[in-house]
Amino acid sequence: MRSRFVLRALCGLALGYSTLASLPAHAADVAAGKEKAELCIGCHGEGGISQIENIPSLAGQPDQFIQWQLVFFRAGTRKNEQMQPIVEQINNDDIRNLGAYFAALTPPKATKPDDNPDLSTKGAQAAAGRRCASCHTDSYAGTKAVARIAGQREEYLLKALHDYKSGVRSGGGMAAMADVAYPLSEEEIVALAHYLAHL
Protein backbone atom coordinates (compact mmCIF):
# COMPACT_ATOMS: atom_id res chain seq x y z
CA MET A 1 0.00 0.00 0.00
CA ARG A 2 2.80 2.42 0.89
CA SER A 3 4.51 1.64 -2.42
CA ARG A 4 1.34 2.80 -4.16
CA PHE A 5 1.57 6.13 -2.29
CA VAL A 6 5.22 6.48 -3.30
CA LEU A 7 4.40 5.68 -6.93
CA ARG A 8 1.55 8.23 -6.92
CA ALA A 9 3.87 10.85 -5.43
CA LEU A 10 6.56 10.16 -8.03
CA CYS A 11 3.99 10.50 -10.82
CA GLY A 12 2.84 13.78 -9.29
CA LEU A 13 6.41 15.03 -9.11
CA ALA A 14 7.02 14.11 -12.74
CA LEU A 15 3.82 15.88 -13.82
CA GLY A 16 4.66 18.93 -11.72
CA TYR A 17 8.22 19.04 -13.00
CA SER A 18 7.09 18.87 -16.62
CA THR A 19 4.61 21.69 -15.95
CA LEU A 20 7.21 23.89 -14.26
CA ALA A 21 9.78 23.08 -16.92
CA SER A 22 7.36 24.29 -19.58
CA LEU A 23 6.96 27.70 -17.94
CA PRO A 24 8.81 30.35 -19.94
CA ALA A 25 11.83 31.69 -18.07
CA HIS A 26 11.18 35.31 -17.22
CA ALA A 27 11.21 37.30 -14.01
CA ALA A 28 8.25 37.10 -11.68
CA ASP A 29 6.15 40.19 -11.07
CA VAL A 30 5.74 40.60 -7.28
CA ALA A 31 3.18 43.42 -7.70
CA ALA A 32 1.06 41.19 -9.95
CA GLY A 33 1.47 38.41 -7.38
CA LYS A 34 0.18 40.71 -4.64
CA GLU A 35 -2.84 41.59 -6.75
CA LYS A 36 -3.60 37.93 -7.52
CA ALA A 37 -3.11 37.07 -3.82
CA GLU A 38 -6.39 38.88 -3.11
CA LEU A 39 -7.89 35.45 -3.89
CA CYS A 40 -5.90 34.00 -0.97
CA ILE A 41 -6.58 36.54 1.81
CA GLY A 42 -9.94 35.10 2.87
CA CYS A 43 -8.27 31.90 4.10
CA HIS A 44 -4.52 32.54 4.34
CA GLY A 45 -4.85 36.01 5.88
CA GLU A 46 -3.52 39.51 5.28
CA GLY A 47 0.17 39.42 4.49
CA GLY A 48 0.01 35.63 4.22
CA ILE A 49 -0.43 35.12 7.99
CA SER A 50 -3.32 32.74 8.63
CA GLN A 51 -5.79 33.46 11.42
CA ILE A 52 -7.91 30.39 10.68
CA GLU A 53 -7.45 26.98 12.27
CA ASN A 54 -5.89 24.33 10.01
CA ILE A 55 -5.09 26.90 7.30
CA PRO A 56 -1.33 27.40 6.81
CA SER A 57 0.43 30.73 6.74
CA LEU A 58 2.09 31.35 3.36
CA ALA A 59 4.26 34.34 4.25
CA GLY A 60 7.95 33.56 3.87
CA GLN A 61 7.40 30.21 2.18
CA PRO A 62 10.07 29.52 -0.44
CA ASP A 63 9.14 30.66 -3.93
CA GLN A 64 9.51 27.22 -5.53
CA PHE A 65 7.52 25.56 -2.75
CA ILE A 66 4.53 27.84 -3.40
CA GLN A 67 4.81 27.26 -7.15
CA TRP A 68 5.00 23.47 -6.79
CA GLN A 69 2.00 23.31 -4.45
CA LEU A 70 -0.11 25.40 -6.81
CA VAL A 71 0.90 23.15 -9.71
CA PHE A 72 0.00 20.06 -7.66
CA PHE A 73 -3.37 21.51 -6.69
CA ARG A 74 -4.09 22.52 -10.28
CA ALA A 75 -3.05 19.10 -11.62
CA GLY A 76 -5.19 17.36 -9.00
CA THR A 77 -2.28 15.43 -7.45
CA ARG A 78 -2.85 17.39 -4.25
CA LYS A 79 -6.52 17.64 -3.39
CA ASN A 80 -8.36 20.28 -1.39
CA GLU A 81 -11.96 21.38 -1.91
CA GLN A 82 -11.26 24.99 -0.97
CA MET A 83 -8.21 25.27 -3.23
CA GLN A 84 -9.78 23.70 -6.31
CA PRO A 85 -11.88 26.72 -7.39
CA ILE A 86 -8.91 29.02 -6.72
CA VAL A 87 -6.39 27.12 -8.85
CA GLU A 88 -8.88 27.00 -11.70
CA GLN A 89 -8.52 30.81 -11.88
CA ILE A 90 -4.71 30.98 -12.14
CA ASN A 91 -2.35 30.57 -15.05
CA ASN A 92 1.39 29.83 -15.17
CA ASP A 93 2.35 33.50 -14.83
CA ASP A 94 0.08 33.78 -11.77
CA ILE A 95 1.81 30.77 -10.22
CA ARG A 96 5.23 32.33 -10.76
CA ASN A 97 4.10 35.71 -9.44
CA LEU A 98 2.37 34.25 -6.37
CA GLY A 99 5.51 32.29 -5.50
CA ALA A 100 7.63 35.44 -5.63
CA TYR A 101 5.07 37.48 -3.68
CA PHE A 102 4.64 35.08 -0.75
CA ALA A 103 8.38 34.42 -0.57
CA ALA A 104 8.99 38.17 -0.18
CA LEU A 105 6.65 38.51 2.83
CA THR A 106 7.86 38.49 6.44
CA PRO A 107 7.32 34.97 7.82
CA PRO A 108 5.12 34.37 10.85
CA LYS A 109 6.56 34.19 14.33
CA ALA A 110 5.12 32.46 17.37
CA THR A 111 2.44 34.80 18.70
CA LYS A 112 2.54 33.58 22.29
CA PRO A 113 5.29 32.29 24.56
CA ASP A 114 5.98 28.57 24.69
CA ASP A 115 3.62 27.26 27.36
CA ASN A 116 5.21 23.81 27.35
CA PRO A 117 9.01 23.98 26.98
CA ASP A 118 9.34 20.30 27.95
CA LEU A 119 7.19 19.37 24.94
CA SER A 120 9.35 21.62 22.74
CA THR A 121 12.46 19.82 24.01
CA LYS A 122 10.90 16.49 22.99
CA GLY A 123 9.99 18.02 19.63
CA ALA A 124 13.55 19.23 19.08
CA GLN A 125 14.80 15.72 19.86
CA ALA A 126 12.29 14.20 17.44
CA ALA A 127 13.29 16.71 14.74
CA ALA A 128 16.97 15.84 15.23
CA GLY A 129 16.23 12.10 15.29
CA ARG A 130 14.20 12.28 12.06
CA ARG A 131 16.76 14.63 10.48
CA CYS A 132 14.11 17.24 9.60
CA ALA A 133 16.84 19.87 9.12
CA SER A 134 18.38 17.89 6.26
CA CYS A 135 15.53 19.08 4.04
CA HIS A 136 13.92 21.98 5.90
CA THR A 137 17.31 23.61 6.83
CA ASP A 138 18.78 24.15 10.30
CA SER A 139 16.38 27.05 10.98
CA TYR A 140 13.42 25.13 9.50
CA ALA A 141 12.89 28.07 7.12
CA GLY A 142 12.71 25.73 4.12
CA THR A 143 14.50 26.16 0.83
CA LYS A 144 13.65 25.86 -2.85
CA ALA A 145 10.73 23.39 -3.07
CA VAL A 146 10.83 22.48 0.65
CA ALA A 147 8.35 24.15 3.01
CA ARG A 148 9.09 26.60 5.76
CA ILE A 149 7.79 24.93 8.94
CA ALA A 150 9.22 27.31 11.57
CA GLY A 151 6.44 29.44 13.04
CA GLN A 152 3.70 27.61 11.16
CA ARG A 153 0.33 27.16 12.89
CA GLU A 154 0.60 24.32 15.42
CA GLU A 155 -2.72 22.64 14.58
CA TYR A 156 -1.89 22.83 10.87
CA LEU A 157 1.45 21.09 11.48
CA LEU A 158 -0.40 18.40 13.44
CA LYS A 159 -2.85 17.94 10.56
CA ALA A 160 -0.10 17.85 7.94
CA LEU A 161 1.92 15.23 9.86
CA HIS A 162 -1.19 13.09 10.38
CA ASP A 163 -2.07 13.42 6.68
CA TYR A 164 1.44 12.39 5.62
CA LYS A 165 1.44 9.48 8.08
CA SER A 166 -1.92 8.16 6.85
CA GLY A 167 -1.17 8.79 3.15
CA VAL A 168 -4.05 11.29 2.81
CA ARG A 169 -1.69 14.00 1.60
CA SER A 170 0.09 13.55 -1.69
CA GLY A 171 1.94 15.86 -4.04
CA GLY A 172 5.13 17.74 -3.34
CA GLY A 173 7.55 15.81 -1.19
CA MET A 174 4.89 13.27 -0.24
CA ALA A 175 7.20 10.29 -0.71
CA ALA A 176 9.92 11.72 1.52
CA MET A 177 7.44 12.97 4.12
CA ALA A 178 5.50 9.69 4.15
CA ASP A 179 8.73 7.85 4.98
CA VAL A 180 9.46 10.33 7.79
CA ALA A 181 5.93 10.53 9.19
CA TYR A 182 4.85 6.89 8.95
CA PRO A 183 6.93 5.66 11.92
CA LEU A 184 6.23 8.73 14.09
CA SER A 185 4.33 8.07 17.30
CA GLU A 186 1.42 10.32 18.25
CA GLU A 187 3.58 11.74 21.05
CA GLU A 188 6.33 12.64 18.55
CA ILE A 189 3.83 14.26 16.17
CA VAL A 190 2.40 16.42 18.96
CA ALA A 191 5.88 17.37 20.18
CA LEU A 192 7.15 18.21 16.69
CA ALA A 193 4.15 20.41 15.90
CA HIS A 194 4.51 22.25 19.20
CA TYR A 195 8.26 22.75 18.83
CA LEU A 196 8.15 23.99 15.22
CA ALA A 197 5.21 26.32 15.84
CA HIS A 198 7.14 28.07 18.61
CA LEU A 199 10.32 28.73 16.60
mmCIF file of N, CA and C in Angstrom, residues 76-190:
data_model
loop_
_atom_site.group_PDB
_atom_site.id
_atom_site.type_symbol
_atom_site.label_atom_id
_atom_site.label_comp_id
_atom_site.label_asym_id
_atom_site.label_seq_id
_atom_site.Cartn_x
_atom_site.Cartn_y
_atom_site.Cartn_z
ATOM 1 N N GLY A 76 -4.357 18.317 -9.712
ATOM 2 C CA GLY A 76 -5.189 17.356 -8.999
ATOM 3 C C GLY A 76 -4.413 16.308 -8.231
ATOM 4 N N THR A 77 -3.065 16.399 -8.213
ATOM 5 C CA THR A 77 -2.284 15.429 -7.448
ATOM 6 C C THR A 77 -2.284 15.770 -5.964
ATOM 7 N N ARG A 78 -2.580 17.014 -5.636
ATOM 8 C CA ARG A 78 -2.849 17.387 -4.253
ATOM 9 C C ARG A 78 -4.280 17.910 -4.232
ATOM 10 N N LYS A 79 -5.097 17.334 -3.366
ATOM 11 C CA LYS A 79 -6.522 17.639 -3.393
ATOM 12 C C LYS A 79 -6.940 18.461 -2.183
ATOM 13 N N ASN A 80 -7.790 19.467 -2.443
ATOM 14 C CA ASN A 80 -8.360 20.280 -1.386
ATOM 15 C C ASN A 80 -9.562 21.009 -1.976
ATOM 16 N N GLU A 81 -10.726 20.809 -1.362
ATOM 17 C CA GLU A 81 -11.961 21.377 -1.912
ATOM 18 C C GLU A 81 -11.930 22.902 -1.979
ATOM 19 N N GLN A 82 -11.307 23.528 -0.974
ATOM 20 C CA GLN A 82 -11.258 24.992 -0.965
ATOM 21 C C GLN A 82 -10.294 25.529 -2.018
ATOM 22 N N MET A 83 -9.212 24.796 -2.268
ATOM 23 C CA MET A 83 -8.207 25.267 -3.226
ATOM 24 C C MET A 83 -8.631 25.053 -4.680
ATOM 25 N N GLN A 84 -9.451 24.050 -4.930
ATOM 26 C CA GLN A 84 -9.783 23.702 -6.315
ATOM 27 C C GLN A 84 -10.355 24.870 -7.112
ATOM 28 N N PRO A 85 -11.359 25.598 -6.595
ATOM 29 C CA PRO A 85 -11.884 26.721 -7.393
ATOM 30 C C PRO A 85 -10.879 27.857 -7.561
ATOM 31 N N ILE A 86 -9.931 27.970 -6.623
ATOM 32 C CA ILE A 86 -8.907 29.018 -6.720
ATOM 33 C C ILE A 86 -7.923 28.696 -7.843
ATOM 34 N N VAL A 87 -7.414 27.461 -7.852
ATOM 35 C CA VAL A 87 -6.393 27.120 -8.845
ATOM 36 C C VAL A 87 -6.953 27.081 -10.257
ATOM 37 N N GLU A 88 -8.261 26.951 -10.373
ATOM 38 C CA GLU A 88 -8.878 27.004 -11.704
ATOM 39 C C GLU A 88 -8.829 28.415 -12.289
ATOM 40 N N GLN A 89 -8.551 29.416 -11.439
ATOM 41 C CA GLN A 89 -8.522 30.809 -11.879
ATOM 42 C C GLN A 89 -7.110 31.328 -12.126
ATOM 43 N N ILE A 90 -6.089 30.481 -11.995
ATOM 44 C CA ILE A 90 -4.712 30.976 -12.136
ATOM 45 C C ILE A 90 -3.997 30.300 -13.289
ATOM 46 N N ASN A 91 -3.144 31.086 -13.950
ATOM 47 C CA ASN A 91 -2.350 30.565 -15.053
ATOM 48 C C ASN A 91 -0.885 30.438 -14.608
ATOM 49 N N ASN A 92 -0.024 30.049 -15.515
ATOM 50 C CA ASN A 92 1.390 29.827 -15.171
ATOM 51 C C ASN A 92 2.074 31.103 -14.681
ATOM 52 N N ASP A 93 1.760 32.239 -15.292
ATOM 53 C CA ASP A 93 2.346 33.501 -14.829
ATOM 54 C C ASP A 93 1.880 33.816 -13.409
ATOM 55 N N ASP A 94 0.603 33.562 -13.128
ATOM 56 C CA ASP A 94 0.081 33.784 -11.775
ATOM 57 C C ASP A 94 0.846 32.931 -10.760
ATOM 58 N N ILE A 95 1.096 31.689 -11.113
ATOM 59 C CA ILE A 95 1.815 30.774 -10.215
ATOM 60 C C ILE A 95 3.203 31.323 -9.910
ATOM 61 N N ARG A 96 3.888 31.766 -10.942
ATOM 62 C CA ARG A 96 5.229 32.329 -10.755
ATOM 63 C C ARG A 96 5.174 33.588 -9.893
ATOM 64 N N ASN A 97 4.210 34.443 -10.172
ATOM 65 C CA ASN A 97 4.098 35.705 -9.438
ATOM 66 C C ASN A 97 3.692 35.490 -7.982
ATOM 67 N N LEU A 98 2.783 34.558 -7.741
ATOM 68 C CA LEU A 98 2.374 34.255 -6.367
ATOM 69 C C LEU A 98 3.537 33.684 -5.560
ATOM 70 N N GLY A 99 4.336 32.825 -6.191
ATOM 71 C CA GLY A 99 5.507 32.285 -5.501
ATOM 72 C C GLY A 99 6.448 33.389 -5.056
ATOM 73 N N ALA A 100 6.729 34.328 -5.947
ATOM 74 C CA ALA A 100 7.634 35.436 -5.628
ATOM 75 C C ALA A 100 7.036 36.338 -4.554
ATOM 76 N N TYR A 101 5.726 36.594 -4.642
ATOM 77 C CA TYR A 101 5.073 37.481 -3.681
ATOM 78 C C TYR A 101 5.115 36.898 -2.266
ATOM 79 N N PHE A 102 4.671 35.660 -2.100
ATOM 80 C CA PHE A 102 4.636 35.081 -0.754
ATOM 81 C C PHE A 102 6.037 34.890 -0.185
ATOM 82 N N ALA A 103 7.001 34.573 -1.039
ATOM 83 C CA ALA A 103 8.383 34.416 -0.566
ATOM 84 C C ALA A 103 8.945 35.729 -0.039
ATOM 85 N N ALA A 104 8.474 36.857 -0.575
ATOM 86 C CA ALA A 104 8.989 38.166 -0.177
ATOM 87 C C ALA A 104 8.377 38.685 1.131
ATOM 88 N N LEU A 105 7.318 38.038 1.617
ATOM 89 C CA LEU A 105 6.649 38.507 2.834
ATOM 90 C C LEU A 105 7.400 38.061 4.091
ATOM 91 N N THR A 106 7.246 38.835 5.154
ATOM 92 C CA THR A 106 7.861 38.488 6.435
ATOM 93 C C THR A 106 7.171 37.259 7.005
ATOM 94 N N PRO A 107 7.933 36.211 7.329
ATOM 95 C CA PRO A 107 7.316 34.973 7.819
ATOM 96 C C PRO A 107 6.696 35.151 9.205
ATOM 97 N N PRO A 108 5.754 34.269 9.538
ATOM 98 C CA PRO A 108 5.117 34.367 10.853
ATOM 99 C C PRO A 108 6.079 33.997 11.975
ATOM 100 N N LYS A 109 5.814 34.550 13.125
ATOM 101 C CA LYS A 109 6.561 34.187 14.329
ATOM 102 C C LYS A 109 5.551 33.712 15.356
ATOM 103 N N ALA A 110 6.017 32.929 16.311
ATOM 104 C CA ALA A 110 5.122 32.459 17.372
ATOM 105 C C ALA A 110 4.478 33.661 18.049
ATOM 106 N N THR A 111 3.158 33.639 18.167
ATOM 107 C CA THR A 111 2.444 34.802 18.704
ATOM 108 C C THR A 111 2.350 34.786 20.222
ATOM 109 N N LYS A 112 2.561 33.641 20.827
ATOM 110 C CA LYS A 112 2.537 33.580 22.286
ATOM 111 C C LYS A 112 3.728 32.779 22.782
ATOM 112 N N PRO A 113 4.139 33.011 24.026
ATOM 113 C CA PRO A 113 5.285 32.285 24.557
ATOM 114 C C PRO A 113 5.011 30.785 24.622
ATOM 115 N N ASP A 114 6.073 30.024 24.608
ATOM 116 C CA ASP A 114 5.977 28.569 24.688
ATOM 117 C C ASP A 114 5.451 28.184 26.069
ATOM 118 N N ASP A 115 4.239 27.631 26.088
ATOM 119 C CA ASP A 115 3.618 27.257 27.360
ATOM 120 C C ASP A 115 3.996 25.852 27.819
ATOM 121 N N ASN A 116 4.801 25.165 26.992
ATOM 122 C CA ASN A 116 5.207 23.806 27.353
ATOM 123 C C ASN A 116 6.621 23.542 26.837
ATOM 124 N N PRO A 117 7.636 24.148 27.468
ATOM 125 C CA PRO A 117 9.005 23.979 26.980
ATOM 126 C C PRO A 117 9.492 22.528 27.003
ATOM 127 N N ASP A 118 8.951 21.727 27.922
ATOM 128 C CA ASP A 118 9.337 20.305 27.947
ATOM 129 C C ASP A 118 8.892 19.603 26.667
ATOM 130 N N LEU A 119 7.697 19.951 26.192
ATOM 131 C CA LEU A 119 7.194 19.370 24.944
ATOM 132 C C LEU A 119 8.048 19.836 23.769
ATOM 133 N N SER A 120 8.471 21.103 23.797
ATOM 134 C CA SER A 120 9.352 21.617 22.744
ATOM 135 C C SER A 120 10.695 20.891 22.734
ATOM 136 N N THR A 121 11.199 20.573 23.930
ATOM 137 C CA THR A 121 12.461 19.824 24.014
ATOM 138 C C THR A 121 12.301 18.454 23.355
ATOM 139 N N LYS A 122 11.174 17.795 23.627
ATOM 140 C CA LYS A 122 10.899 16.494 22.993
ATOM 141 C C LYS A 122 10.765 16.657 21.479
ATOM 142 N N GLY A 123 10.131 17.758 21.057
ATOM 143 C CA GLY A 123 9.988 18.022 19.627
ATOM 144 C C GLY A 123 11.321 18.252 18.956
ATOM 145 N N ALA A 124 12.206 18.987 19.622
ATOM 146 C CA ALA A 124 13.553 19.225 19.080
ATOM 147 C C ALA A 124 14.304 17.912 18.942
ATOM 148 N N GLN A 125 14.143 17.031 19.927
ATOM 149 C CA GLN A 125 14.798 15.723 19.861
ATOM 150 C C GLN A 125 14.232 14.885 18.719
ATOM 151 N N ALA A 126 12.910 14.937 18.539
ATOM 152 C CA ALA A 126 12.286 14.196 17.438
ATOM 153 C C ALA A 126 12.748 14.748 16.095
ATOM 154 N N ALA A 127 12.844 16.081 15.990
ATOM 155 C CA ALA A 127 13.294 16.708 14.739
ATOM 156 C C ALA A 127 14.720 16.301 14.416
ATOM 157 N N ALA A 128 15.574 16.249 15.444
ATOM 158 C CA ALA A 128 16.966 15.835 15.230
ATOM 159 C C ALA A 128 17.017 14.359 14.851
ATOM 160 N N GLY A 129 16.235 13.537 15.552
ATOM 161 C CA GLY A 129 16.228 12.101 15.289
ATOM 162 C C GLY A 129 15.713 11.752 13.909
ATOM 163 N N ARG A 130 14.768 12.529 13.404
ATOM 164 C CA ARG A 130 14.200 12.281 12.064
ATOM 165 C C ARG A 130 14.913 13.098 10.988
ATOM 166 N N ARG A 131 15.917 13.833 11.394
ATOM 167 C CA ARG A 131 16.757 14.634 10.478
ATOM 168 C C ARG A 131 15.928 15.611 9.635
ATOM 169 N N CYS A 132 14.974 16.274 10.287
ATOM 170 C CA CYS A 132 14.108 17.242 9.596
ATOM 171 C C CYS A 132 14.927 18.370 8.956
ATOM 172 N N ALA A 133 16.019 18.754 9.617
ATOM 173 C CA ALA A 133 16.837 19.868 9.118
ATOM 174 C C ALA A 133 17.535 19.526 7.807
ATOM 175 N N SER A 134 17.686 18.247 7.503
ATOM 176 C CA SER A 134 18.383 17.886 6.260
ATOM 177 C C SER A 134 17.625 18.365 5.027
ATOM 178 N N CYS A 135 16.317 18.520 5.142
ATOM 179 C CA CYS A 135 15.526 19.083 4.036
ATOM 180 C C CYS A 135 15.043 20.498 4.332
ATOM 181 N N HIS A 136 14.565 20.716 5.555
ATOM 182 C CA HIS A 136 13.920 21.982 5.901
ATOM 183 C C HIS A 136 14.909 23.056 6.353
ATOM 184 N N THR A 137 16.183 22.768 6.401
ATOM 185 C CA THR A 137 17.308 23.610 6.832
ATOM 186 C C THR A 137 17.383 23.696 8.355
ATOM 187 N N ASP A 138 18.543 24.107 8.855
ATOM 188 C CA ASP A 138 18.777 24.152 10.305
ATOM 189 C C ASP A 138 17.798 25.075 11.031
ATOM 190 N N SER A 139 17.325 26.110 10.352
ATOM 191 C CA SER A 139 16.382 27.047 10.978
ATOM 192 C C SER A 139 14.924 26.671 10.671
ATOM 193 N N TYR A 140 14.740 25.603 9.921
ATOM 194 C CA TYR A 140 13.415 25.135 9.501
ATOM 195 C C TYR A 140 12.678 26.178 8.661
ATOM 196 N N ALA A 141 13.461 27.034 7.982
ATOM 197 C CA ALA A 141 12.888 28.070 7.119
ATOM 198 C C ALA A 141 12.580 27.543 5.720
ATOM 199 N N GLY A 142 12.953 26.298 5.441
ATOM 200 C CA GLY A 142 12.708 25.728 4.121
ATOM 201 C C GLY A 142 13.652 26.305 3.083
ATOM 202 N N THR A 143 13.655 25.705 1.927
ATOM 203 C CA THR A 143 14.497 26.161 0.826
ATOM 204 C C THR A 143 13.995 25.552 -0.476
ATOM 205 N N LYS A 144 14.081 26.316 -1.526
ATOM 206 C CA LYS A 144 13.650 25.861 -2.851
ATOM 207 C C LYS A 144 12.236 25.290 -2.783
ATOM 208 N N ALA A 145 12.071 23.981 -3.056
ATOM 209 C CA ALA A 145 10.727 23.390 -3.074
ATOM 210 C C ALA A 145 10.339 22.767 -1.738
ATOM 211 N N VAL A 146 11.093 23.043 -0.683
ATOM 212 C CA VAL A 146 10.828 22.478 0.647
ATOM 213 C C VAL A 146 10.210 23.553 1.542
ATOM 214 N N ALA A 147 9.137 23.186 2.232
ATOM 215 C CA ALA A 147 8.348 24.145 3.013
ATOM 216 C C ALA A 147 9.088 24.740 4.195
ATOM 217 N N ARG A 148 8.732 25.982 4.486
ATOM 218 C CA ARG A 148 9.091 26.603 5.760
ATOM 219 C C ARG A 148 8.128 26.030 6.797
ATOM 220 N N ILE A 149 8.658 25.477 7.889
ATOM 221 C CA ILE A 149 7.794 24.932 8.938
ATOM 222 C C ILE A 149 7.976 25.678 10.254
ATOM 223 N N ALA A 150 9.020 26.480 10.374
ATOM 224 C CA ALA A 150 9.218 27.307 11.572
ATOM 225 C C ALA A 150 8.112 28.343 11.666
ATOM 226 N N GLY A 151 7.466 28.430 12.830
ATOM 227 C CA GLY A 151 6.442 29.442 13.042
ATOM 228 C C GLY A 151 5.105 29.144 12.395
ATOM 229 N N GLN A 152 4.975 27.976 11.782
ATOM 230 C CA GLN A 152 3.697 27.606 11.156
ATOM 231 C C GLN A 152 2.660 27.331 12.254
ATOM 232 N N ARG A 153 1.396 27.425 11.923
ATOM 233 C CA ARG A 153 0.334 27.161 12.893
ATOM 234 C C ARG A 153 0.459 25.735 13.442
ATOM 235 N N GLU A 154 0.372 25.612 14.768
ATOM 236 C CA GLU A 154 0.596 24.317 15.416
ATOM 237 C C GLU A 154 -0.421 23.268 14.969
ATOM 238 N N GLU A 155 -1.712 23.641 14.942
ATOM 239 C CA GLU A 155 -2.723 22.642 14.579
ATOM 240 C C GLU A 155 -2.611 22.259 13.108
ATOM 241 N N TYR A 156 -2.099 23.179 12.280
ATOM 242 C CA TYR A 156 -1.886 22.828 10.870
ATOM 243 C C TYR A 156 -0.737 21.825 10.738
ATOM 244 N N LEU A 157 0.346 22.040 11.497
ATOM 245 C CA LEU A 157 1.455 21.089 11.476
ATOM 246 C C LEU A 157 0.987 19.710 11.937
ATOM 247 N N LEU A 158 0.167 19.676 12.968
ATOM 248 C CA LEU A 158 -0.402 18.401 13.436
ATOM 249 C C LEU A 158 -1.176 17.717 12.305
ATOM 250 N N LYS A 159 -2.041 18.487 11.657
ATOM 251 C CA LYS A 159 -2.850 17.942 10.561
ATOM 252 C C LYS A 159 -1.965 17.439 9.422
ATOM 253 N N ALA A 160 -0.974 18.236 9.054
ATOM 254 C CA ALA A 160 -0.098 17.845 7.945
ATOM 255 C C ALA A 160 0.648 16.548 8.265
ATOM 256 N N LEU A 161 1.191 16.449 9.474
ATOM 257 C CA LEU A 161 1.922 15.230 9.858
ATOM 258 C C LEU A 161 0.987 14.020 9.883
ATOM 259 N N HIS A 162 -0.219 14.187 10.402
ATOM 260 C CA HIS A 162 -1.192 13.089 10.382
ATOM 261 C C HIS A 162 -1.536 12.691 8.947
ATOM 262 N N ASP A 163 -1.722 13.707 8.080
ATOM 263 C CA ASP A 163 -2.068 13.422 6.682
ATOM 264 C C ASP A 163 -0.935 12.702 5.957
ATOM 265 N N TYR A 164 0.305 13.100 6.220
ATOM 266 C CA TYR A 164 1.442 12.388 5.619
ATOM 267 C C TYR A 164 1.522 10.963 6.146
ATOM 268 N N LYS A 165 1.346 10.811 7.450
ATOM 269 C CA LYS A 165 1.444 9.483 8.075
ATOM 270 C C LYS A 165 0.398 8.530 7.505
ATOM 271 N N SER A 166 -0.827 9.019 7.320
ATOM 272 C CA SER A 166 -1.923 8.161 6.850
ATOM 273 C C SER A 166 -1.947 8.010 5.326
ATOM 274 N N GLY A 167 -1.176 8.851 4.615
ATOM 275 C CA GLY A 167 -1.172 8.793 3.153
ATOM 276 C C GLY A 167 -2.263 9.646 2.519
ATOM 277 N N VAL A 168 -2.999 10.417 3.343
ATOM 278 C CA VAL A 168 -4.053 11.288 2.805
ATOM 279 C C VAL A 168 -3.455 12.380 1.934
ATOM 280 N N ARG A 169 -2.302 12.895 2.343
ATOM 281 C CA ARG A 169 -1.693 13.999 1.599
ATOM 282 C C ARG A 169 -0.687 13.472 0.591
ATOM 283 N N SER A 170 -0.854 13.917 -0.633
ATOM 284 C CA SER A 170 0.087 13.550 -1.693
ATOM 285 C C SER A 170 0.431 14.799 -2.480
ATOM 286 N N GLY A 171 1.499 14.713 -3.252
ATOM 287 C CA GLY A 171 1.945 15.860 -4.040
ATOM 288 C C GLY A 171 2.978 16.648 -3.298
ATOM 289 N N GLY A 172 4.097 16.891 -3.908
ATOM 290 C CA GLY A 172 5.133 17.744 -3.340
ATOM 291 C C GLY A 172 5.805 17.188 -2.122
ATOM 292 N N GLY A 173 6.777 16.332 -2.303
ATOM 293 C CA GLY A 173 7.549 15.809 -1.189
ATOM 294 C C GLY A 173 6.821 14.715 -0.434
ATOM 295 N N MET A 174 5.693 14.248 -0.967
ATOM 296 C CA MET A 174 4.894 13.270 -0.244
ATOM 297 C C MET A 174 5.685 12.008 0.049
ATOM 298 N N ALA A 175 6.462 11.535 -0.915
ATOM 299 C CA ALA A 175 7.196 10.288 -0.710
ATOM 300 C C ALA A 175 8.186 10.425 0.435
ATOM 301 N N ALA A 176 8.941 11.510 0.451
ATOM 302 C CA ALA A 176 9.915 11.722 1.520
ATOM 303 C C ALA A 176 9.209 11.910 2.851
ATOM 304 N N MET A 177 8.144 12.702 2.867
ATOM 305 C CA MET A 177 7.444 12.969 4.117
ATOM 306 C C MET A 177 6.698 11.735 4.615
ATOM 307 N N ALA A 178 6.181 10.917 3.723
ATOM 308 C CA ALA A 178 5.505 9.688 4.151
ATOM 309 C C ALA A 178 6.490 8.778 4.869
ATOM 310 N N ASP A 179 7.708 8.680 4.341
ATOM 311 C CA ASP A 179 8.732 7.846 4.981
ATOM 312 C C ASP A 179 9.100 8.376 6.358
ATOM 313 N N VAL A 180 9.123 9.710 6.498
ATOM 314 C CA VAL A 180 9.455 10.325 7.791
ATOM 315 C C VAL A 180 8.287 10.185 8.769
ATOM 316 N N ALA A 181 7.080 10.465 8.293
ATOM 317 C CA ALA A 181 5.927 10.530 9.189
ATOM 318 C C ALA A 181 5.366 9.163 9.571
ATOM 319 N N TYR A 182 5.481 8.194 8.699
ATOM 320 C CA TYR A 182 4.849 6.889 8.948
ATOM 321 C C TYR A 182 5.258 6.276 10.291
ATOM 322 N N PRO A 183 6.560 6.274 10.636
ATOM 323 C CA PRO A 183 6.927 5.660 11.919
ATOM 324 C C PRO A 183 6.763 6.560 13.140
ATOM 325 N N LEU A 184 6.368 7.824 12.950
ATOM 326 C CA LEU A 184 6.233 8.730 14.093
ATOM 327 C C LEU A 184 5.118 8.271 15.028
ATOM 328 N N SER A 185 5.376 8.340 16.317
ATOM 329 C CA SER A 185 4.333 8.072 17.300
ATOM 330 C C SER A 185 3.468 9.320 17.433
ATOM 331 N N GLU A 186 2.292 9.169 18.024
ATOM 332 C CA GLU A 186 1.422 10.322 18.249
ATOM 333 C C GLU A 186 2.120 11.341 19.150
ATOM 334 N N GLU A 187 2.853 10.854 20.131
ATOM 335 C CA GLU A 187 3.583 11.738 21.047
ATOM 336 C C GLU A 187 4.622 12.563 20.283
ATOM 337 N N GLU A 188 5.329 11.926 19.347
ATOM 338 C CA GLU A 188 6.328 12.642 18.551
ATOM 339 C C GLU A 188 5.669 13.679 17.648
ATOM 340 N N ILE A 189 4.537 13.329 17.048
ATOM 341 C CA ILE A 189 3.832 14.262 16.167
ATOM 342 C C ILE A 189 3.413 15.507 16.947
ATOM 343 N N VAL A 190 2.840 15.303 18.122
ATOM 344 C CA VAL A 190 2.397 16.421 18.960
ATOM 345 C C VAL A 190 3.586 17.283 19.359
#
